[in-house]
XYZ file of N, CA and C in Angstrom:
819
model
N 9.280 26.811 -6.312
C 9.290 27.076 -5.268
C 10.079 26.997 -4.060
N 10.261 28.210 -3.451
C 11.781 27.902 -2.355
C 11.227 27.144 -1.478
N 12.516 26.755 -0.720
C 12.254 25.847 1.185
C 11.231 26.175 1.626
N 11.294 25.619 2.638
C 10.071 26.400 3.680
C 11.328 26.950 4.741
N 11.270 28.478 5.199
C 11.944 28.887 6.052
C 11.653 28.806 7.300
N 10.710 28.859 7.406
C 9.867 28.389 9.106
C 8.853 27.607 8.763
N 8.795 26.747 9.948
C 7.554 25.963 10.366
C 6.096 26.366 11.066
N 5.084 26.857 10.927
C 4.173 26.985 12.048
C 4.110 25.848 12.912
N 3.948 26.252 13.974
C 3.423 25.051 15.097
C 2.269 23.986 14.740
N 1.174 24.714 14.392
C 0.112 23.811 13.759
C 0.592 22.837 12.808
N 1.532 23.171 11.788
C 2.099 22.095 10.538
C 2.823 21.142 11.238
N 3.480 21.621 12.415
C 4.407 20.618 13.032
C 3.557 19.617 13.733
N 2.559 19.999 14.431
C 1.739 19.173 15.464
C 0.964 18.017 14.381
N 0.301 18.697 13.343
C -0.338 17.790 12.170
C 0.361 17.006 11.543
N 1.714 17.297 11.391
C 2.931 16.567 10.854
C 3.597 15.403 11.570
N 3.400 15.802 12.932
C 3.898 14.720 13.948
C 2.994 13.449 14.078
N 1.457 13.663 14.170
C 0.388 13.087 13.986
C 0.560 12.216 12.822
N 0.530 12.739 11.410
C 0.870 11.705 10.246
C 2.051 11.024 10.223
N 2.809 11.324 11.094
C 4.399 10.228 11.210
C 3.761 9.306 11.984
N 3.039 9.992 13.113
C 2.919 8.573 14.415
C 2.344 7.758 13.769
N 0.962 8.271 12.659
C 0.275 7.056 12.112
C 1.082 6.270 10.763
N 2.114 7.114 10.367
C 3.012 6.076 9.518
C 3.633 5.535 9.914
N 4.364 5.693 11.142
C 5.342 4.734 11.765
C 4.928 3.448 12.208
N 3.247 3.492 12.165
C 2.687 1.942 12.938
C 1.898 1.528 11.461
N 1.655 2.303 10.281
C 0.527 1.723 9.524
C 0.686 0.671 8.999
N 1.980 0.092 8.723
C 2.045 -1.498 8.462
C 1.898 -2.231 9.127
N 2.311 -2.168 10.480
C 2.482 -2.918 11.426
C 1.101 -3.870 11.236
N -0.241 -3.393 11.460
C -1.031 -4.263 11.381
C -1.255 -5.019 10.428
N -0.628 -4.698 9.311
C -0.685 -5.713 8.107
C 0.676 -6.689 8.335
N 1.806 -6.109 8.923
C 2.995 -7.396 8.731
C 2.146 -8.346 9.878
N 1.720 -7.857 10.840
C 1.033 -8.988 12.042
C 0.228 -9.745 11.682
N -0.822 -9.368 10.310
C -1.721 -10.115 9.929
C -1.294 -11.097 9.233
N 0.113 -10.779 8.369
C 0.713 -11.312 7.487
C 1.147 -13.030 8.015
N 1.860 -12.538 9.138
C 2.785 -13.378 10.291
C 1.407 -14.397 10.947
N 0.506 -13.727 11.399
C -0.428 -14.328 11.907
C -1.365 -15.320 10.862
N -1.561 -15.068 9.877
C -2.278 -15.986 8.924
C -1.273 -16.767 7.966
N 0.260 -16.453 8.130
C 1.298 -17.225 7.426
C 1.172 -17.695 5.907
N 0.472 -16.482 5.421
C 0.204 -16.370 3.841
C 0.071 -14.916 3.402
N 0.069 -14.363 2.382
C -0.343 -12.836 1.633
C -0.651 -13.098 0.737
N -1.686 -14.055 0.558
C -2.781 -14.003 -0.676
C -3.519 -12.453 -0.673
N -3.665 -11.831 -2.072
C -4.172 -10.846 -2.301
C -3.573 -9.748 -1.988
N -2.604 -9.746 -1.516
C -1.743 -8.331 -0.753
C -0.199 -8.814 -2.052
N -0.377 -7.722 -2.836
C 0.817 -7.531 -4.294
C 2.233 -7.301 -3.561
N 2.956 -8.211 -4.053
C 4.391 -7.978 -3.683
C 4.949 -6.923 -4.401
N 4.364 -6.574 -5.630
C 4.491 -5.364 -6.257
C 3.972 -4.303 -5.796
N 3.028 -4.085 -5.130
C 2.700 -3.202 -4.330
C 4.054 -2.428 -3.372
N 4.164 -3.321 -2.234
C 5.352 -2.993 -1.650
C 6.642 -2.803 -2.065
N 6.972 -3.312 -3.016
C 8.134 -2.909 -3.514
C 8.408 -1.462 -4.270
N 7.251 -1.444 -4.824
C 7.101 0.019 -5.731
C 7.105 1.137 -4.381
N 6.404 0.821 -3.561
C 6.144 1.840 -2.671
C 7.498 1.968 -1.980
N 8.124 0.813 -1.625
C 9.565 1.520 -0.621
C 10.406 2.240 -1.689
N 10.424 1.857 -3.094
C 11.090 2.451 -4.186
C 10.726 3.750 -3.818
N 9.487 4.209 -3.843
C 8.572 5.560 -4.139
C 9.426 6.569 -2.610
N 9.390 5.911 -1.807
C 10.509 6.547 -0.525
C 11.403 7.325 -1.222
N 12.362 6.709 -1.808
C 13.817 7.427 -2.110
C 13.130 8.439 -2.817
N 12.589 9.304 -3.954
C 12.339 10.404 -4.371
C 11.343 11.260 -3.420
N 10.665 10.489 -2.692
C 9.644 11.154 -1.869
C 10.630 11.816 -0.559
N 11.563 11.115 0.124
C 12.333 11.561 1.081
C 13.056 12.409 0.563
N 13.985 12.351 -0.877
C 14.745 13.634 -1.290
C 13.903 14.890 -1.311
N 12.738 14.348 -2.152
C 11.769 15.573 -1.938
C 11.369 16.676 -0.744
N 10.989 15.945 0.212
C 10.719 16.345 1.803
C 12.050 16.908 2.355
N 13.110 16.461 1.983
C 14.433 17.264 3.017
C 15.022 18.143 1.932
N 14.791 18.267 0.869
C 15.105 19.448 -0.014
C 14.573 20.510 0.044
N 13.120 20.153 0.157
C 12.171 21.391 0.359
C 12.355 21.951 1.807
N 12.632 21.098 2.750
C 12.625 21.703 3.917
C 11.294 21.572 4.763
N 10.513 20.415 4.564
C 9.210 20.315 5.279
C 9.305 20.209 6.257
N 8.515 20.228 7.372
C 8.910 19.958 8.908
C 9.138 18.905 8.992
N 10.229 18.577 9.917
C 10.874 17.136 10.297
C 10.197 15.948 10.401
N 8.840 15.955 11.147
C 8.440 14.536 11.138
C 7.561 14.181 9.382
N 7.843 15.070 8.745
C 7.198 14.755 7.146
C 8.542 14.584 6.518
N 9.765 14.833 7.043
C 10.899 14.356 6.480
C 11.182 12.742 6.912
N 10.908 12.361 8.131
C 11.027 11.274 8.674
C 10.074 10.217 7.624
N 8.990 10.535 7.895
C 7.915 9.732 7.237
C 8.579 8.384 5.934
N 9.151 9.231 4.766
C 9.349 8.453 3.817
C 10.763 7.061 4.365
N 11.310 7.502 5.262
C 12.116 6.219 5.649
C 11.398 5.327 6.608
N 10.722 5.468 7.238
C 10.046 4.488 8.240
C 9.334 4.086 7.092
N 8.625 4.526 6.288
C 7.729 3.795 5.176
C 8.462 3.058 4.275
N 9.636 3.169 4.202
C 10.198 2.239 3.362
C 10.638 1.302 3.739
N 10.890 1.360 5.302
C 11.409 -0.230 5.722
C 10.424 -0.638 6.208
N 9.112 -0.143 6.727
C 8.062 -1.500 6.508
C 7.733 -1.629 5.291
N 7.478 -1.436 4.266
C 6.958 -1.581 3.074
C 8.156 -2.893 2.734
N 9.384 -2.743 2.934
C 9.987 -3.843 2.772
C 10.018 -4.879 3.711
N 9.632 -4.676 5.011
C 9.336 -5.700 5.855
C 8.326 -6.859 5.251
N 7.383 -5.876 4.798
C 5.815 -6.388 4.168
C 6.351 -7.763 2.846
N 7.117 -6.534 2.124
C 7.567 -7.473 0.973
C 8.168 -8.793 0.920
N 8.986 -8.478 2.370
C 9.885 -9.950 2.688
C 8.944 -10.979 3.243
N 8.075 -10.569 3.457
C 6.890 -11.708 3.940
C 6.455 -12.080 3.050
N 5.937 -11.537 2.105
C 5.429 -12.321 0.634
C 6.611 -13.136 0.052
N 7.619 -12.888 -0.144
C 8.470 -13.718 -0.568
C 8.596 -14.861 0.291
N 8.424 -14.592 1.634
C 8.642 -16.111 2.441
C 7.291 -16.851 2.005
N 5.674 -16.186 2.422
C 4.712 -17.007 2.546
C 4.666 -17.398 1.163
N 4.211 -16.739 0.293
C 3.890 -16.901 -0.861
C 4.552 -17.456 -1.985
N 6.169 -17.325 -2.023
C 7.030 -17.660 -2.850
C 7.995 -18.490 -2.063
N 8.000 -19.311 -1.241
C 8.777 -20.186 -0.672
C 10.273 -19.461 -0.226
N 10.449 -18.541 -0.154
C 11.910 -18.284 -0.350
C 12.305 -18.234 1.544
N 13.723 -18.973 1.695
C 14.013 -19.209 3.221
C 14.393 -17.736 3.656
N 13.581 -17.475 4.754
C 13.921 -16.448 5.571
C 14.743 -15.409 5.587
N 15.911 -16.059 5.571
C 17.250 -15.402 5.872
C 17.490 -15.109 4.471
N 17.206 -15.337 3.436
C 17.594 -15.071 1.792
C 16.847 -13.693 1.845
N 15.398 -14.054 1.958
C 14.489 -12.878 2.048
C 14.950 -11.567 2.814
N 15.392 -11.680 3.876
C 15.810 -10.757 4.913
C 17.116 -10.019 4.514
N 17.939 -11.043 4.064
C 19.127 -10.300 3.240
C 18.863 -9.388 2.026
N 18.210 -9.812 1.410
C 17.667 -9.229 0.112
C 17.310 -7.793 0.266
N 16.083 -7.803 1.469
C 15.429 -6.477 1.442
C 16.482 -5.556 2.292
N 17.304 -6.340 3.189
C 17.991 -5.465 4.154
C 18.775 -4.577 2.813
N 19.682 -5.525 2.047
C 20.667 -4.850 0.889
C 19.674 -4.019 0.223
N 18.638 -4.052 -0.194
C 17.802 -2.988 -0.914
C 17.591 -1.584 -0.303
N 17.227 -2.133 1.001
C 17.054 -0.720 1.798
C 18.359 0.133 1.953
N 19.290 -0.882 2.090
C 20.765 -0.041 2.192
C 20.765 0.691 1.109
N 20.841 0.180 -0.127
C 21.235 1.069 -1.512
C 19.854 1.975 -1.348
N 18.519 1.755 -0.817
C 17.756 2.816 -1.441
C 18.012 4.150 -0.544
N 18.592 4.016 0.847
C 19.358 5.125 1.413
C 20.367 5.763 1.364
N 21.511 4.607 0.595
C 22.772 5.483 0.019
C 22.319 6.377 -1.239
N 21.337 5.996 -2.381
C 20.824 6.597 -3.392
C 19.996 8.437 -2.967
N 19.348 7.878 -1.882
C 18.304 9.053 -1.435
C 19.619 10.338 -0.530
N 20.344 9.486 0.039
C 21.358 10.541 0.387
C 22.515 11.264 -0.777
N 22.905 10.477 -1.678
C 23.429 11.266 -2.915
C 22.806 12.195 -3.577
N 21.638 11.849 -3.742
C 20.420 12.753 -4.291
C 20.148 13.698 -3.482
N 20.257 14.002 -2.717
C 19.915 15.276 -1.249
C 21.111 15.783 -1.447
N 22.563 15.436 -1.396
C 23.573 15.942 -1.218
C 23.827 17.015 -2.912
N 23.183 16.213 -3.772
C 23.856 16.513 -5.140
C 22.653 17.950 -5.243
N 21.272 17.716 -5.115
C 20.092 18.499 -5.429
C 20.129 19.835 -4.458
N 20.296 19.712 -3.358
C 20.159 20.799 -2.631
C 20.723 22.321 -2.692
N 22.245 21.958 -3.460
C 23.275 22.953 -3.692
C 21.819 23.604 -5.019
N 22.083 23.403 -6.182
C 21.528 24.085 -6.987
C 19.995 24.440 -6.874
N 19.456 23.527 -5.821
C 18.082 24.006 -5.698
C 17.424 25.595 -4.508
N 19.038 25.610 -3.873
C 19.424 26.646 -3.232
C 19.800 28.146 -3.738
N 19.899 27.584 -5.068
C 20.431 28.853 -6.068
C 19.468 29.385 -6.983
N 18.274 28.655 -7.057
C 17.044 29.045 -7.696
C 16.735 28.098 -8.986
N 17.486 26.995 -8.734
C 17.641 25.946 -10.210
C 16.336 24.639 -9.198
N 15.153 24.870 -9.948
C 13.994 23.917 -9.062
C 13.578 23.020 -10.075
N 13.971 22.985 -11.372
C 13.490 21.776 -12.552
C 13.915 20.413 -11.593
N 14.941 20.270 -11.204
C 15.300 18.741 -10.876
C 14.652 18.214 -9.751
N 14.322 18.910 -8.745
C 13.744 18.675 -7.715
C 12.326 18.386 -7.901
N 11.708 19.298 -8.797
C 10.164 19.039 -9.231
C 10.153 17.632 -9.752
N 11.034 17.326 -10.777
C 10.950 15.999 -11.443
C 11.123 14.768 -10.428
N 11.751 15.091 -9.346
C 11.824 14.075 -8.287
C 10.230 13.912 -7.590
N 9.757 14.796 -7.243
C 8.541 14.837 -6.941
C 7.469 14.394 -7.642
N 7.498 14.616 -8.937
C 6.561 13.933 -10.098
C 6.972 12.526 -10.184
N 8.056 11.828 -9.916
C 8.431 10.662 -9.924
C 7.784 9.983 -8.884
N 8.149 10.797 -7.625
C 7.407 10.194 -6.183
C 6.457 9.883 -6.265
N 5.118 10.867 -6.994
C 3.743 11.048 -7.104
C 3.434 9.770 -7.817
N 4.178 9.741 -9.133
C 4.237 8.496 -10.291
C 3.963 7.053 -9.355
N 4.936 6.980 -8.698
C 5.542 5.554 -8.004
C 4.452 5.731 -7.387
N 4.003 6.340 -5.919
C 2.761 6.316 -5.211
C 1.511 5.926 -5.680
N 1.387 6.166 -6.769
C 0.381 5.783 -7.484
C 0.384 4.376 -8.227
N 1.613 4.291 -8.846
C 1.487 2.885 -9.311
C 1.479 1.754 -8.123
N 2.212 1.925 -7.306
C 2.017 1.215 -6.162
C 0.611 0.607 -5.731
N -0.176 1.525 -5.589
C -1.518 1.275 -5.335
C -2.507 0.880 -6.454
N -1.724 0.279 -7.668
C -2.410 -0.476 -8.986
C -2.515 -1.666 -8.543
N -1.582 -2.455 -8.532
C -1.751 -3.715 -8.063
C -2.833 -4.006 -7.354
N -2.875 -3.683 -6.381
C -4.360 -4.377 -5.355
C -5.682 -4.007 -6.026
N -5.755 -2.762 -7.131
C -7.386 -2.944 -8.127
C -7.256 -3.965 -9.053
N -5.771 -4.719 -9.232
C -5.847 -5.900 -9.859
C -6.454 -7.174 -9.354
N -5.804 -7.427 -8.035
C -6.140 -8.291 -7.234
C -7.877 -8.224 -6.994
N -8.169 -6.896 -6.928
C -9.440 -6.908 -6.641
C -10.646 -6.876 -7.546
N -9.986 -6.660 -8.997
C -10.785 -7.226 -10.340
C -10.824 -8.672 -10.443
N -9.544 -9.401 -10.144
C -10.114 -10.838 -10.225
C -10.859 -11.798 -9.320
N -11.256 -10.985 -8.123
C -12.317 -11.221 -7.459
C -13.695 -10.478 -7.329
N -13.762 -10.005 -8.475
C -15.351 -9.324 -8.504
C -15.359 -7.894 -7.497
N -14.352 -7.224 -7.075
C -14.819 -6.558 -6.082
C -14.047 -6.544 -4.909
N -13.803 -8.036 -4.713
C -13.602 -8.463 -3.195
C -12.126 -8.274 -2.426
N -11.972 -7.727 -1.677
C -10.637 -7.291 -1.132
C -10.094 -8.086 -0.225
N -9.010 -9.041 -0.372
C -8.426 -10.145 0.287
C -6.968 -9.902 0.320
N -6.654 -10.211 1.527
C -5.274 -10.317 1.975
C -4.940 -8.938 2.569
N -5.758 -7.771 2.218
C -5.140 -6.546 2.666
C -5.845 -6.176 4.379
N -5.293 -5.914 5.149
C -5.753 -5.719 6.291
C -6.409 -4.042 6.300
N -7.623 -3.965 6.964
C -8.108 -2.856 6.673
C -8.116 -1.722 7.914
N -7.338 -2.730 9.032
C -6.593 -1.285 9.868
C -5.498 -0.921 9.543
N -4.799 -1.533 8.435
C -3.369 -0.931 8.087
C -3.891 0.047 6.889
N -4.909 -0.273 6.414
C -5.619 0.833 5.510
C -5.771 2.217 5.723
N -6.730 1.967 6.859
C -7.643 2.909 7.741
C -6.470 3.982 8.525
N -5.092 3.160 9.080
C -4.105 4.333 9.662
C -3.388 4.876 8.702
N -3.231 3.750 7.448
C -2.262 4.910 6.415
C -3.224 5.801 6.031
N -4.614 5.657 5.851
C -5.166 6.725 5.209
C -5.256 8.122 6.156
N -5.279 7.917 7.388
C -5.262 8.753 8.443
C -3.885 9.673 8.421
N -2.821 8.689 8.356
C -1.645 8.996 8.244
C -1.255 10.502 7.013
N -2.030 9.965 5.917
C -2.162 10.635 4.464
C -2.629 11.818 4.496
N -3.926 12.240 5.521
C -4.769 13.283 5.694
C -4.167 14.113 6.435
N -3.385 13.677 7.654
C -3.016 14.336 8.438
C -1.425 15.335 8.039
N -0.655 14.415 7.092
C 0.419 14.983 6.554
C -0.222 15.914 5.383
N -1.182 15.491 4.821
C -2.020 16.693 3.871
C -2.573 18.186 4.800
N -2.902 17.737 5.464
C -2.899 18.948 6.446
C -2.229 20.088 6.974
N -0.958 19.126 7.288
C 0.208 19.760 7.808
C 1.050 20.569 6.245
N 0.916 20.070 5.180
C 1.294 21.033 4.300
C 0.304 22.285 3.975
N -0.836 21.594 4.297
C -1.767 22.873 4.348
C -1.517 24.182 5.281
N -0.940 23.919 5.930
C -0.812 24.560 7.159
C 0.202 25.172 7.390
N 0.959 24.952 6.323
C 2.322 25.555 6.491
C 2.239 26.968 5.765
N 3.458 27.723 5.689
C 3.141 29.080 5.102
C 2.870 29.193 3.817
N 3.689 27.911 3.337
C 3.164 28.060 1.380
C 3.131 26.420 1.440
N 1.802 26.484 0.382
C 1.561 25.071 0.224
C 2.276 24.506 -0.850
N 3.203 23.526 -0.600
C 3.545 22.581 -1.826
C 2.706 21.846 -2.634
N 2.509 22.138 -3.785
C 1.718 21.498 -4.546
C 1.833 20.089 -4.645
N 3.205 19.634 -5.107
C 3.562 18.399 -5.696
C 3.301 17.420 -4.090
N 4.110 17.976 -3.195
C 3.994 17.283 -1.777
C 2.393 17.013 -1.732
N 1.423 17.904 -1.805
C 0.276 18.013 -1.525
C -0.550 16.638 -2.523
N 0.556 16.833 -3.839
C -0.543 15.604 -4.622
C -0.097 13.978 -4.097
N 1.344 13.980 -3.606
C 1.462 12.658 -3.175
C 0.263 11.978 -2.223
N -0.032 12.968 -1.616
C -0.859 12.552 -0.475
C -2.540 12.360 -0.998
N -2.777 13.537 -1.893
C -3.926 13.157 -2.252
C -4.533 12.147 -3.209
N -3.164 11.342 -3.764
C -3.462 10.447 -4.706
C -3.639 9.233 -3.629
N -2.955 9.133 -2.544
C -2.940 8.055 -1.584
C -4.148 8.010 -0.778
N -4.698 8.914 -0.844
C -5.942 9.561 -0.061
C -7.212 8.845 -1.303
N -7.418 9.381 -2.168
C -8.185 8.729 -3.461
C -7.937 7.421 -3.723
N -7.031 7.124 -3.618
C -6.734 5.548 -4.427
C -6.991 4.494 -3.076
N -6.755 5.047 -2.068
C -6.972 3.913 -0.928
C -8.590 4.044 -0.591
N -9.108 5.000 -0.637
C -10.743 5.468 -0.406
C -11.361 4.426 -1.354
N -10.843 4.403 -2.490
C -11.434 3.558 -3.552
C -11.609 1.886 -3.248
N -10.622 1.422 -2.536
C -10.598 0.204 -1.847
C -11.416 -0.055 -1.155
N -11.754 1.100 -0.178
C -12.542 0.613 0.960
C -13.959 0.997 0.083
N -14.442 1.281 -0.629
C -15.596 1.349 -1.452
C -15.580 0.486 -2.468
N -15.078 -0.304 -2.724
C -14.717 -1.437 -3.727
C -15.387 -2.973 -2.367
N -14.795 -2.786 -1.399
C -15.195 -3.605 -0.220
C -16.647 -3.506 0.320
N -16.686 -2.523 0.771
C -17.922 -1.965 0.685
C -19.234 -2.357 -0.291
N -19.094 -1.977 -1.439
C -19.883 -2.418 -2.348
C -20.209 -4.028 -2.507
N -18.935 -5.027 -2.675
C -19.105 -6.122 -2.182
C -19.393 -6.937 -1.274
N -19.254 -6.038 -0.187
C -19.980 -6.702 0.995
C -21.678 -6.692 0.853
N -22.434 -5.554 0.194
C -23.494 -5.422 -0.013
C -24.382 -6.320 -1.210
N -23.434 -6.611 -2.490
C -23.611 -7.518 -3.272
C -24.042 -9.178 -2.897
N -22.833 -8.956 -1.913
C -22.782 -10.763 -1.302
C -23.612 -10.896 0.035
N -24.358 -9.999 0.388
C -25.093 -9.873 1.940
C -26.201 -11.317 2.036
N -26.555 -11.757 0.810
C -27.511 -12.734 0.906
C -26.723 -13.991 0.773
N -25.509 -14.379 0.115
C -24.809 -15.272 -0.020
C -24.133 -15.672 1.520
N -23.754 -14.440 1.984
C -22.825 -14.497 3.196
C -23.948 -14.895 4.369
N -25.235 -14.353 4.364
C -26.206 -14.955 5.219
C -26.739 -16.217 5.051
N -26.488 -16.638 3.926
C -26.868 -18.085 3.347
C -25.350 -19.082 4.170
N -24.272 -18.725 3.833
C -23.393 -19.798 4.914
C -23.462 -19.452 5.820
N -23.871 -18.545 6.694
C -24.111 -18.283 8.069
C -24.909 -19.549 8.559
N -26.097 -19.375 7.747
C -26.929 -20.243 8.280
C -26.829 -21.736 8.226
N -26.222 -21.959 7.307
C -25.757 -23.504 6.933
C -24.327 -23.628 7.500
N -23.741 -22.877 8.596
C -22.708 -23.278 9.273
C -21.515 -23.578 8.598
N -21.603 -22.596 7.352
C -20.153 -22.736 6.486
C -19.152 -21.889 6.083
N -18.209 -21.818 5.859
C -17.534 -20.293 5.496
C -17.857 -20.187 4.118
N -17.673 -18.953 3.971
C -18.340 -18.195 2.476
C -17.671 -18.735 1.380
N -16.309 -19.073 1.753
C -16.010 -19.326 0.438
C -16.044 -20.753 0.121
N -16.714 -21.884 1.096
C -17.272 -22.940 0.688
C -18.294 -23.215 0.019
N -19.002 -22.038 -0.207
C -20.343 -22.205 -0.958
C -19.711 -21.903 -2.745
N -20.550 -23.031 -3.187
C -19.943 -23.079 -4.870
C -20.185 -21.801 -5.586
N -21.268 -20.795 -4.913
C -21.627 -19.675 -5.709
C -20.698 -18.485 -5.438
N -19.991 -18.999 -4.166
C -18.829 -17.780 -4.029
C -17.504 -18.126 -4.873
N -17.428 -19.231 -5.727
C -16.157 -19.338 -6.079
C -15.852 -17.877 -7.031
N -17.031 -17.167 -7.649
C -16.538 -16.507 -8.484
C -16.106 -15.229 -7.968
N -15.705 -14.868 -6.570
C -15.472 -13.859 -5.718
C -13.792 -14.341 -5.480
N -13.367 -15.637 -5.826
C -11.921 -15.895 -5.324
C -10.909 -15.961 -6.859
N -9.913 -16.086 -6.401
C -9.021 -15.932 -7.964
C -8.878 -17.321 -8.151
N -8.982 -17.350 -9.666
C -8.899 -19.152 -10.224
C -7.580 -19.359 -9.882
N -7.251 -20.693 -9.852
C -6.183 -21.515 -9.688
C -5.044 -21.062 -10.632
N -5.266 -20.779 -11.707
C -4.036 -20.066 -12.529
C -3.477 -18.552 -12.281
N -4.471 -18.042 -11.268
C -4.067 -16.857 -10.734
C -5.183 -15.632 -11.509
N -5.606 -16.110 -12.214
C -6.503 -15.061 -13.245
C -7.945 -15.077 -12.633
N -8.896 -14.196 -13.151
C -10.342 -13.988 -12.884
C -11.186 -15.124 -12.728
N -11.597 -15.359 -11.689
C -12.779 -17.067 -11.483
C -13.791 -16.291 -12.690
N -14.527 -17.472 -13.176
C -15.478 -17.351 -14.092
C -16.886 -17.270 -13.086
N -17.921 -16.603 -13.609
C -18.920 -16.372 -12.921
C -19.774 -17.500 -12.724
N -19.599 -18.219 -13.665
C -20.391 -19.584 -13.428
C -20.019 -20.518 -12.439
N -20.465 -20.961 -11.524
C -19.834 -21.929 -10.547
C -19.186 -23.201 -11.289
N -18.007 -23.534 -10.805
C -17.482 -24.714 -11.271
C -16.918 -24.729 -12.916
N -17.120 -23.275 -13.533
C -16.558 -23.114 -15.053
C -15.035 -23.522 -14.615
N -14.583 -22.610 -13.821
C -13.132 -22.731 -13.836
C -12.361 -24.167 -13.633
N -12.878 -24.999 -12.806
C -12.601 -26.180 -12.374
C -12.547 -27.239 -13.895
N -13.752 -27.045 -14.462
C -14.085 -27.947 -15.729
C -13.292 -27.507 -16.600
N -12.870 -26.186 -17.026
C -12.422 -25.757 -18.006
C -10.850 -26.282 -18.153
N -10.290 -26.171 -16.767
C -9.211 -26.975 -16.353
C -8.669 -28.042 -16.206
N -9.944 -28.673 -16.294
C -9.748 -30.153 -16.080
C -9.638 -30.683 -14.453
N -10.059 -29.272 -13.783
C -10.239 -29.522 -12.157
C -10.963 -30.036 -11.178
N -12.290 -30.333 -12.364
C -13.323 -30.723 -11.510
C -13.450 -31.692 -10.066
N -12.530 -32.771 -10.059
C -12.645 -33.326 -9.302
C -11.497 -32.446 -8.099
N -10.869 -31.918 -8.349
C -9.787 -30.974 -7.426
C -10.823 -29.620 -6.448
N -10.393 -29.687 -4.792
C -10.918 -28.673 -4.387
C -10.637 -27.554 -4.930
N -11.332 -26.334 -4.645
C -11.148 -24.639 -5.533
C -10.242 -24.259 -4.433
N -8.990 -23.938 -4.950
C -8.367 -23.011 -3.648
C -8.843 -21.574 -3.484
N -8.832 -21.636 -1.989
C -9.376 -20.526 -1.565
C -8.436 -19.707 -1.344
N -8.851 -18.002 -1.362
C -7.948 -16.845 -0.682
C -7.537 -17.256 0.764
């Protein structure tokens, strides 16, 4: 597919709205992490892979000459992902803040350099009709985007459908950003299939996280009501331990107390998320 030669106003407006959402989508998550001073349930792999995804995504958007807001999206996305990843290193892995920040900044600089090099290398051949390298870049971006949304599903599996550590304001804003960006592509003169796949993957997998939490809320409504009537936190109920990750980081048993007995931790308080 040839690069976009002109961008309709509608596509530009929709792309701008999507970019505004994606300029701030991780800010609620970053604020939530800072306020809680923990990132349990938020996978570091998710943020790192997403930051990496921004490189081929950015190359693809620039070489294909998408509307400018959509070209800017991957760069902002990468920075926010690295900030959140840095928080995970500090809060969950006890890194010193300056070491985590230096590492994140170094990785961000390296990603920027690689992206610029790929754009300069691939733009010429693409303009001459050699399209397979940029198509390959788009496929890699789609795979990485999907891969970044898989670690949260492992965390959800460990907690039997419960979503922990992921801020739903972030998830909602991110979902809306992907939706408006997809609409921007749909209203361009020609629809770019691979670019659309990037957003559709994001929409589908993030919708799955919403659905999982919704189902969990329905399944545990009696337990949550019981905890509220008893003036307790949900996690303090023995029956609620199956919805927490085990102390070893795996899936907790569905039988209350089984993890503590099995690991010789019966006298120890169960770790909460």
